[in-house]
Amino acid sequence: MQNLIATQVDDRKQAFVLTETQRELLPLAFGSFLDSVATATGRGTFYNSREEQAAAVEAAHRDLFDIDRDVYTAALMLPGVTDYSRQIGVRRLLQATRDGGILPAEFEAVAITCLVRGLPTQRMLKLFGMLRRDRVNNARTRRLILSEILGADGLEFWAVKYREKLRVALTHAWGRRMASILRNVLAKSPGDRTEKESKIVRQNVNRFVRDHAVDRVEQCVRFVLGEENDVTLDRLAAYRDAKSDFDRGAVLPPETMEGLRSRFHKDRTSGEVLELTKSQLTTGQRIAVQRKAEQSGVEVKFDPARYDAVRLYVYAFEMGMTDAIRQTLRDKAEAAAARLPVRFERVGVLIDASQSMMGHDTQALRPIATALALRDLLSTTADHAVAITADGRATESYELVEPSGDTSLAAGLVQLLKAEPDVVFVLSDGYENAPSGRFGETVAAVRRIGIQTPIHQFTPVFAAESQGVRTLSDSVIAMPVSKPEAIGFGLLKALIESDVDRGVAALFGMTKVAGYLPAA
Amino acid sequence: MFRKRKKNTSLRIEVREVLRGCEAGRLQSVGYMQVIPLVSDLNDDRFVSPVQCDADVYTTRYGTLGFRNPSDSVMIVPCHAGYVVKQHAQDHAMAHAGVVAAAGDRRYNTAACIQASQGGFIKKGSYRMLILPHALREHALRKRGEKNYQKLWEDISVFNQRFGVTSQGHLEYFLQAFKKELDEFVAEFECVPRQIGAIVLIDDRVVGIERAPSHAYWQSIWPSLIRECYGSLAIEAAKANGDRPPERSPRLSLPVEIASLEELESLIAEIASQEDERARSTVRELLDEPLDLQHEETVADVSIDTATSEHFTGQVIREGEKIVYASLPATSAFVKSQEWTRAEPFAI
């Protein structure tokens, strides 16, 4: 399995140099960090509150950052890192002045931009809100906020959808006084501005904007800062007009129009808003509103192919499994398996379908959905796969398994091993209670019998109390995974534990930052 | 079995009546604590807990704890429910169970302050509920009729001292000091389908019997029961063992010499069956214990009785003859003294 990593390592002589202390500290800190970034979402889990999760995640970030900020930055860029982890990573990088690091300084600037652009808009704006809350307001931060907002193609759409968040972010970057000045200056047409006023607009707005978009961006900024009169852009004008004319809201995002409906059109229903604005739904919203759409009798089409397997499983739990979803899950599993440079002849998959795999209310069903998506992927990597739940029930790929009851995995493990697989994957949150420790004891007994079949645990839940993922047995490495694409995480963790230099090289290779390494 | 009774009359039943309609589920065991789930098809959704219905909780004076039930169902306030709030307000707990009619508002002036030397009243709102630590419940129940908000301060001080927590009369310091351990108890034990109650054991000794009207009710109060009430006892067991963390190995271990997967498979099943039988025999041992019910009050057609027996003391809520709620922590004397019949360790 380590070939998965080896194939992605740049074989050039590595020019970065790790100190002895870094070599010593990295494996532990990196392991804990990977557990965190692969699974933490900033929400509570079945087991830990939001605050406990946040404290444990912060500690994992701090420990790796303190060892080397470039390794930390590269690790944030790994595919499969949660958006939440990227948010707090970027905040940490911006907060601390660069001092050291094993790669050239320009790497970090490019990496930060990449990380921010990889975030969905609402999470990018949430990151800017975090920067404001933590009073991070250095030149790098201001430049980042202004260039990402003012240079965005979708600024007009954002302006009506995230008006307040944009106002907060821009005011944080400009300062209250400058924001106020800009509001007044932008109210004038360019020809009426004084030289000084034009310079202010150039320095604070136009230098972040492509030439042809200056007028559009200036209007958006005025709108965001509270000025609605005289706007001519379609969506901005629609926002203003929809307060009196419901039908003008057809080009607005549904939640924006819903807000206007609840304030200005109380005689209209949410269903009418959905019908009016359904063409404006984002990809994420199309799947999220299915239940509401069904209740309101509104048909909202969505293309399953545009969602990841975990999201599709959550959807299937809520709305029921269909042949279309099943086929898409199959396509995705096959595509993901094709990208993995490993194949097995026989694979055993043991699924923990206990009550705790339901997850916390704020991310309901995500752990079991992740486990099922992994089941499909792992089963697809084999010529012959057997997937069973802890109580020995066989499960077919692309089918739902409802989580309930206690956790007892030992008997299921033995049942799988009797089928003589090449490898066994256990998909579990790591909490065992019927009784606790039986799984570990069983693994030890299996080894004593002389069976050395590799047993791996994949864990979709971050456990605050263990500062990482929770292991079922001391002799089985638990690997974090939030989605099938992130399956390489656990292998990278194992590589860094066994060979730090090679592991770090693999990390840079996987995150495509090898180009920043000085030539050999 | 039951007869019509006047107020302040008493009645004797057996523990088997409290468990009527229940079966013992598979034993869950982590560290010092074991839980035998009580599963049942009896599922009475007419009753809700303060957690289920998002009840507003408040204090109007020291020693008076109020509940507003926003739901259309009768609300049963679990015996010794308490609230530790992040406000400049005195934390409070009930000294007994309570019943609030649908859409009703009720104040209990027999409540106890669990945070000495803190002024202020709890603002009306929804807060996380706890159930008093096991060691305090017997004291609280004994003083259930007293209108004295300071009545638990001394007991809390003694309780804290046992755990090396110095603050007098402040339960929140205990909760703070052992937050991590208490949280883990919630994490370790899972509700099973149809579960409406549990028999809780610490170190193989029965320390409480709990029963709820429905699965949903049970799910809503279980975290509070396992965390503060019984979790505190497990921490005490760990302290008695020199703060040694419990081993992660099961209480009945597999033998070292096993020749094949087939043998391993049958041993796992055999031990599971032994554990299952041990759980059942534990329940069986309890069934004949006489339980004296002392009638406290009748509200919304349900009555609250205080239940005492040689080994348990708690409260039972009944609708006619049907027991809809029971919380029976073992007495402290029993916890200290009992030597429960244990199954023989597995051997071949």
PDB file of C-alpha atoms in Angstrom, chain A residues 82-237:
ATOM      1  CA  THR A  82     -11.629  19.785   5.493  1.00  0.00           C
ATOM      2  CA  ASP A  83     -12.561  23.377   4.730  1.00  0.00           C
ATOM      3  CA  TYR A  84     -12.688  24.108   8.434  1.00  0.00           C
ATOM      4  CA  SER A  85      -9.081  22.994   8.846  1.00  0.00           C
ATOM      5  CA  ARG A  86      -8.027  25.163   5.926  1.00  0.00           C
ATOM      6  CA  GLN A  87      -9.805  28.157   7.443  1.00  0.00           C
ATOM      7  CA  ILE A  88      -7.992  27.908  10.737  1.00  0.00           C
ATOM      8  CA  GLY A  89      -4.734  27.074   8.951  1.00  0.00           C
ATOM      9  CA  VAL A  90      -4.858  30.209   6.807  1.00  0.00           C
ATOM     10  CA  ARG A  91      -5.741  32.292   9.848  1.00  0.00           C
ATOM     11  CA  ARG A  92      -2.705  30.901  11.676  1.00  0.00           C
ATOM     12  CA  LEU A  93      -0.391  31.583   8.721  1.00  0.00           C
ATOM     13  CA  LEU A  94      -1.615  35.154   8.395  1.00  0.00           C
ATOM     14  CA  GLN A  95      -1.485  35.741  12.119  1.00  0.00           C
ATOM     15  CA  ALA A  96       2.170  34.785  12.543  1.00  0.00           C
ATOM     16  CA  THR A  97       4.961  36.688  10.839  1.00  0.00           C
ATOM     17  CA  ARG A  98       7.075  34.413   8.698  1.00  0.00           C
ATOM     18  CA  ASP A  99      10.303  33.510  10.422  1.00  0.00           C
ATOM     19  CA  GLY A 100      12.026  30.432   9.042  1.00  0.00           C
ATOM     20  CA  GLY A 101      10.545  27.518   7.136  1.00  0.00           C
ATOM     21  CA  ILE A 102      12.268  25.033   4.889  1.00  0.00           C
ATOM     22  CA  LEU A 103      10.918  26.376   1.596  1.00  0.00           C
ATOM     23  CA  PRO A 104      11.298  29.817  -0.070  1.00  0.00           C
ATOM     24  CA  ALA A 105       8.995  32.516   1.266  1.00  0.00           C
ATOM     25  CA  GLU A 106       7.026  32.932  -1.978  1.00  0.00           C
ATOM     26  CA  PHE A 107       5.695  29.413  -1.562  1.00  0.00           C
ATOM     27  CA  GLU A 108       3.612  30.473   1.387  1.00  0.00           C
ATOM     28  CA  ALA A 109       2.005  33.416  -0.407  1.00  0.00           C
ATOM     29  CA  VAL A 110       0.971  31.239  -3.340  1.00  0.00           C
ATOM     30  CA  ALA A 111      -0.194  28.485  -1.003  1.00  0.00           C
ATOM     31  CA  ILE A 112      -2.394  30.855   0.992  1.00  0.00           C
ATOM     32  CA  THR A 113      -4.032  32.136  -2.178  1.00  0.00           C
ATOM     33  CA  CYS A 114      -4.600  28.551  -3.345  1.00  0.00           C
ATOM     34  CA  LEU A 115      -6.102  27.578  -0.009  1.00  0.00           C
ATOM     35  CA  VAL A 116      -8.462  30.553   0.084  1.00  0.00           C
ATOM     36  CA  ARG A 117      -9.592  30.061  -3.510  1.00  0.00           C
ATOM     37  CA  GLY A 118     -10.305  26.437  -2.766  1.00  0.00           C
ATOM     38  CA  LEU A 119     -12.858  27.380  -0.143  1.00  0.00           C
ATOM     39  CA  PRO A 120     -16.544  27.728  -0.995  1.00  0.00           C
ATOM     40  CA  THR A 121     -17.554  31.396  -0.926  1.00  0.00           C
ATOM     41  CA  GLN A 122     -19.404  31.298   2.370  1.00  0.00           C
ATOM     42  CA  ARG A 123     -16.442  29.609   4.044  1.00  0.00           C
ATOM     43  CA  MET A 124     -14.010  32.098   2.565  1.00  0.00           C
ATOM     44  CA  LEU A 125     -16.134  34.897   4.003  1.00  0.00           C
ATOM     45  CA  LYS A 126     -16.318  33.060   7.296  1.00  0.00           C
ATOM     46  CA  LEU A 127     -12.527  32.929   7.281  1.00  0.00           C
ATOM     47  CA  PHE A 128     -12.450  36.701   6.770  1.00  0.00           C
ATOM     48  CA  GLY A 129     -14.851  36.995   9.700  1.00  0.00           C
ATOM     49  CA  MET A 130     -12.459  34.897  11.797  1.00  0.00           C
ATOM     50  CA  LEU A 131      -9.606  37.210  10.832  1.00  0.00           C
ATOM     51  CA  ARG A 132     -11.663  40.180  11.988  1.00  0.00           C
ATOM     52  CA  ARG A 133     -12.644  38.467  15.240  1.00  0.00           C
ATOM     53  CA  ASP A 134      -9.012  37.640  15.982  1.00  0.00           C
ATOM     54  CA  ARG A 135      -7.859  41.112  14.913  1.00  0.00           C
ATOM     55  CA  VAL A 136      -5.576  39.874  12.163  1.00  0.00           C
ATOM     56  CA  ASN A 137      -5.149  42.959  10.035  1.00  0.00           C
ATOM     57  CA  ASN A 138      -1.636  43.085   8.638  1.00  0.00           C
ATOM     58  CA  ALA A 139      -0.795  44.119   5.077  1.00  0.00           C
ATOM     59  CA  ARG A 140      -0.865  40.508   3.807  1.00  0.00           C
ATOM     60  CA  THR A 141      -4.302  39.993   5.259  1.00  0.00           C
ATOM     61  CA  ARG A 142      -5.739  43.218   3.877  1.00  0.00           C
ATOM     62  CA  ARG A 143      -4.344  42.508   0.430  1.00  0.00           C
ATOM     63  CA  LEU A 144      -5.727  38.970   0.496  1.00  0.00           C
ATOM     64  CA  ILE A 145      -9.228  40.065   1.487  1.00  0.00           C
ATOM     65  CA  LEU A 146      -9.437  42.883  -1.039  1.00  0.00           C
ATOM     66  CA  SER A 147      -8.007  40.925  -3.959  1.00  0.00           C
ATOM     67  CA  GLU A 148     -10.199  37.886  -3.341  1.00  0.00           C
ATOM     68  CA  ILE A 149     -13.382  39.921  -3.005  1.00  0.00           C
ATOM     69  CA  LEU A 150     -12.871  42.736  -5.478  1.00  0.00           C
ATOM     70  CA  GLY A 151     -11.250  40.518  -8.087  1.00  0.00           C
ATOM     71  CA  ALA A 152     -13.986  37.903  -8.000  1.00  0.00           C
ATOM     72  CA  ASP A 153     -16.059  37.274 -11.114  1.00  0.00           C
ATOM     73  CA  GLY A 154     -19.123  36.507  -9.034  1.00  0.00           C
ATOM     74  CA  LEU A 155     -19.035  39.670  -6.941  1.00  0.00           C
ATOM     75  CA  GLU A 156     -22.470  40.847  -8.087  1.00  0.00           C
ATOM     76  CA  PHE A 157     -24.071  37.567  -7.018  1.00  0.00           C
ATOM     77  CA  TRP A 158     -22.127  37.611  -3.755  1.00  0.00           C
ATOM     78  CA  ALA A 159     -23.185  41.188  -3.108  1.00  0.00           C
ATOM     79  CA  VAL A 160     -26.857  40.253  -2.883  1.00  0.00           C
ATOM     80  CA  LYS A 161     -26.283  36.916  -1.209  1.00  0.00           C
ATOM     81  CA  TYR A 162     -23.584  37.792   1.334  1.00  0.00           C
ATOM     82  CA  ARG A 163     -24.053  41.533   1.609  1.00  0.00           C
ATOM     83  CA  GLU A 164     -23.433  41.822   5.348  1.00  0.00           C
ATOM     84  CA  LYS A 165     -20.503  39.419   5.414  1.00  0.00           C
ATOM     85  CA  LEU A 166     -18.873  41.324   2.558  1.00  0.00           C
ATOM     86  CA  ARG A 167     -19.438  44.609   4.338  1.00  0.00           C
ATOM     87  CA  VAL A 168     -17.767  43.257   7.457  1.00  0.00           C
ATOM     88  CA  ALA A 169     -14.799  41.836   5.515  1.00  0.00           C
ATOM     89  CA  LEU A 170     -14.247  44.960   3.416  1.00  0.00           C
ATOM     90  CA  THR A 171     -14.602  47.253   6.422  1.00  0.00           C
ATOM     91  CA  HIS A 172     -12.057  45.109   8.260  1.00  0.00           C
ATOM     92  CA  ALA A 173      -9.612  45.478   5.372  1.00  0.00           C
ATOM     93  CA  TRP A 174     -10.153  49.199   4.792  1.00  0.00           C
ATOM     94  CA  GLY A 175     -10.932  50.328   8.298  1.00  0.00           C
ATOM     95  CA  ARG A 176     -14.174  52.061   9.217  1.00  0.00           C
ATOM     96  CA  ARG A 177     -12.999  55.527   8.246  1.00  0.00           C
ATOM     97  CA  MET A 178     -11.797  54.514   4.807  1.00  0.00           C
ATOM     98  CA  ALA A 179     -14.968  52.479   4.215  1.00  0.00           C
ATOM     99  CA  SER A 180     -17.017  55.555   5.002  1.00  0.00           C
ATOM    100  CA  ILE A 181     -14.911  57.734   2.727  1.00  0.00           C
ATOM    101  CA  LEU A 182     -15.200  55.213  -0.088  1.00  0.00           C
ATOM    102  CA  ARG A 183     -18.963  55.071   0.257  1.00  0.00           C
ATOM    103  CA  ASN A 184     -19.150  58.823  -0.242  1.00  0.00           C
ATOM    104  CA  VAL A 185     -16.604  58.986  -3.018  1.00  0.00           C
ATOM    105  CA  LEU A 186     -18.102  56.079  -4.979  1.00  0.00           C
ATOM    106  CA  ALA A 187     -21.463  57.853  -4.907  1.00  0.00           C
ATOM    107  CA  LYS A 188     -19.933  60.362  -7.328  1.00  0.00           C
ATOM    108  CA  SER A 189     -19.369  59.504 -10.972  1.00  0.00           C
ATOM    109  CA  PRO A 190     -15.670  59.126 -11.874  1.00  0.00           C
ATOM    110  CA  GLY A 191     -15.699  62.456 -13.694  1.00  0.00           C
ATOM    111  CA  ASP A 192     -16.925  64.347 -10.647  1.00  0.00           C
ATOM    112  CA  ARG A 193     -14.247  63.047  -8.295  1.00  0.00           C
ATOM    113  CA  THR A 194     -11.298  65.192  -7.253  1.00  0.00           C
ATOM    114  CA  GLU A 195      -7.775  64.024  -7.921  1.00  0.00           C
ATOM    115  CA  LYS A 196      -7.394  62.996  -4.314  1.00  0.00           C
ATOM    116  CA  GLU A 197     -10.671  61.072  -4.372  1.00  0.00           C
ATOM    117  CA  SER A 198      -9.703  59.267  -7.559  1.00  0.00           C
ATOM    118  CA  LYS A 199      -6.409  58.297  -5.981  1.00  0.00           C
ATOM    119  CA  ILE A 200      -8.243  56.864  -2.965  1.00  0.00           C
ATOM    120  CA  VAL A 201     -10.480  54.772  -5.219  1.00  0.00           C
ATOM    121  CA  ARG A 202      -7.488  53.603  -7.268  1.00  0.00           C
ATOM    122  CA  GLN A 203      -5.485  52.581  -4.227  1.00  0.00           C
ATOM    123  CA  ASN A 204      -8.259  50.873  -2.344  1.00  0.00           C
ATOM    124  CA  VAL A 205     -10.491  49.430  -5.044  1.00  0.00           C
ATOM    125  CA  ASN A 206      -9.354  49.640  -8.641  1.00  0.00           C
ATOM    126  CA  ARG A 207      -5.893  48.170  -8.209  1.00  0.00           C
ATOM    127  CA  PHE A 208      -7.524  44.883  -7.218  1.00  0.00           C
ATOM    128  CA  VAL A 209      -9.880  44.876 -10.212  1.00  0.00           C
ATOM    129  CA  ARG A 210      -9.399  43.943 -13.832  1.00  0.00           C
ATOM    130  CA  ASP A 211      -9.815  47.037 -16.060  1.00  0.00           C
ATOM    131  CA  HIS A 212     -13.050  46.082 -17.778  1.00  0.00           C
ATOM    132  CA  ALA A 213     -14.755  45.350 -14.453  1.00  0.00           C
ATOM    133  CA  VAL A 214     -14.114  48.664 -12.675  1.00  0.00           C
ATOM    134  CA  ASP A 215     -17.638  50.072 -13.026  1.00  0.00           C
ATOM    135  CA  ARG A 216     -19.244  46.790 -12.021  1.00  0.00           C
ATOM    136  CA  VAL A 217     -17.057  46.440  -8.932  1.00  0.00           C
ATOM    137  CA  GLU A 218     -17.582  50.039  -7.874  1.00  0.00           C
ATOM    138  CA  GLN A 219     -21.362  49.526  -8.009  1.00  0.00           C
ATOM    139  CA  CYS A 220     -21.076  46.335  -5.997  1.00  0.00           C
ATOM    140  CA  VAL A 221     -18.953  48.043  -3.362  1.00  0.00           C
ATOM    141  CA  ARG A 222     -21.465  50.895  -3.087  1.00  0.00           C
ATOM    142  CA  PHE A 223     -24.271  48.379  -2.717  1.00  0.00           C
ATOM    143  CA  VAL A 224     -22.392  46.374  -0.086  1.00  0.00           C
ATOM    144  CA  LEU A 225     -21.673  49.546   1.857  1.00  0.00           C
ATOM    145  CA  GLY A 226     -25.392  50.318   1.977  1.00  0.00           C
ATOM    146  CA  GLU A 227     -26.116  52.439  -1.080  1.00  0.00           C
ATOM    147  CA  GLU A 228     -28.913  50.995  -3.225  1.00  0.00           C
ATOM    148  CA  ASN A 229     -30.037  54.037  -5.216  1.00  0.00           C
ATOM    149  CA  ASP A 230     -28.926  54.370  -8.820  1.00  0.00           C
ATOM    150  CA  VAL A 231     -27.552  50.833  -9.059  1.00  0.00           C
ATOM    151  CA  THR A 232     -27.980  49.483 -12.577  1.00  0.00           C
ATOM    152  CA  LEU A 233     -26.511  45.996 -12.390  1.00  0.00           C
ATOM    153  CA  ASP A 234     -29.285  43.455 -12.863  1.00  0.00           C
ATOM    154  CA  ARG A 235     -29.105  41.640  -9.535  1.00  0.00           C
ATOM    155  CA  LEU A 236     -28.463  44.722  -7.439  1.00  0.00           C
ATOM    156  CA  ALA A 237     -31.428  46.481  -9.029  1.00  0.00           C
TER     157      ALA A 237
END
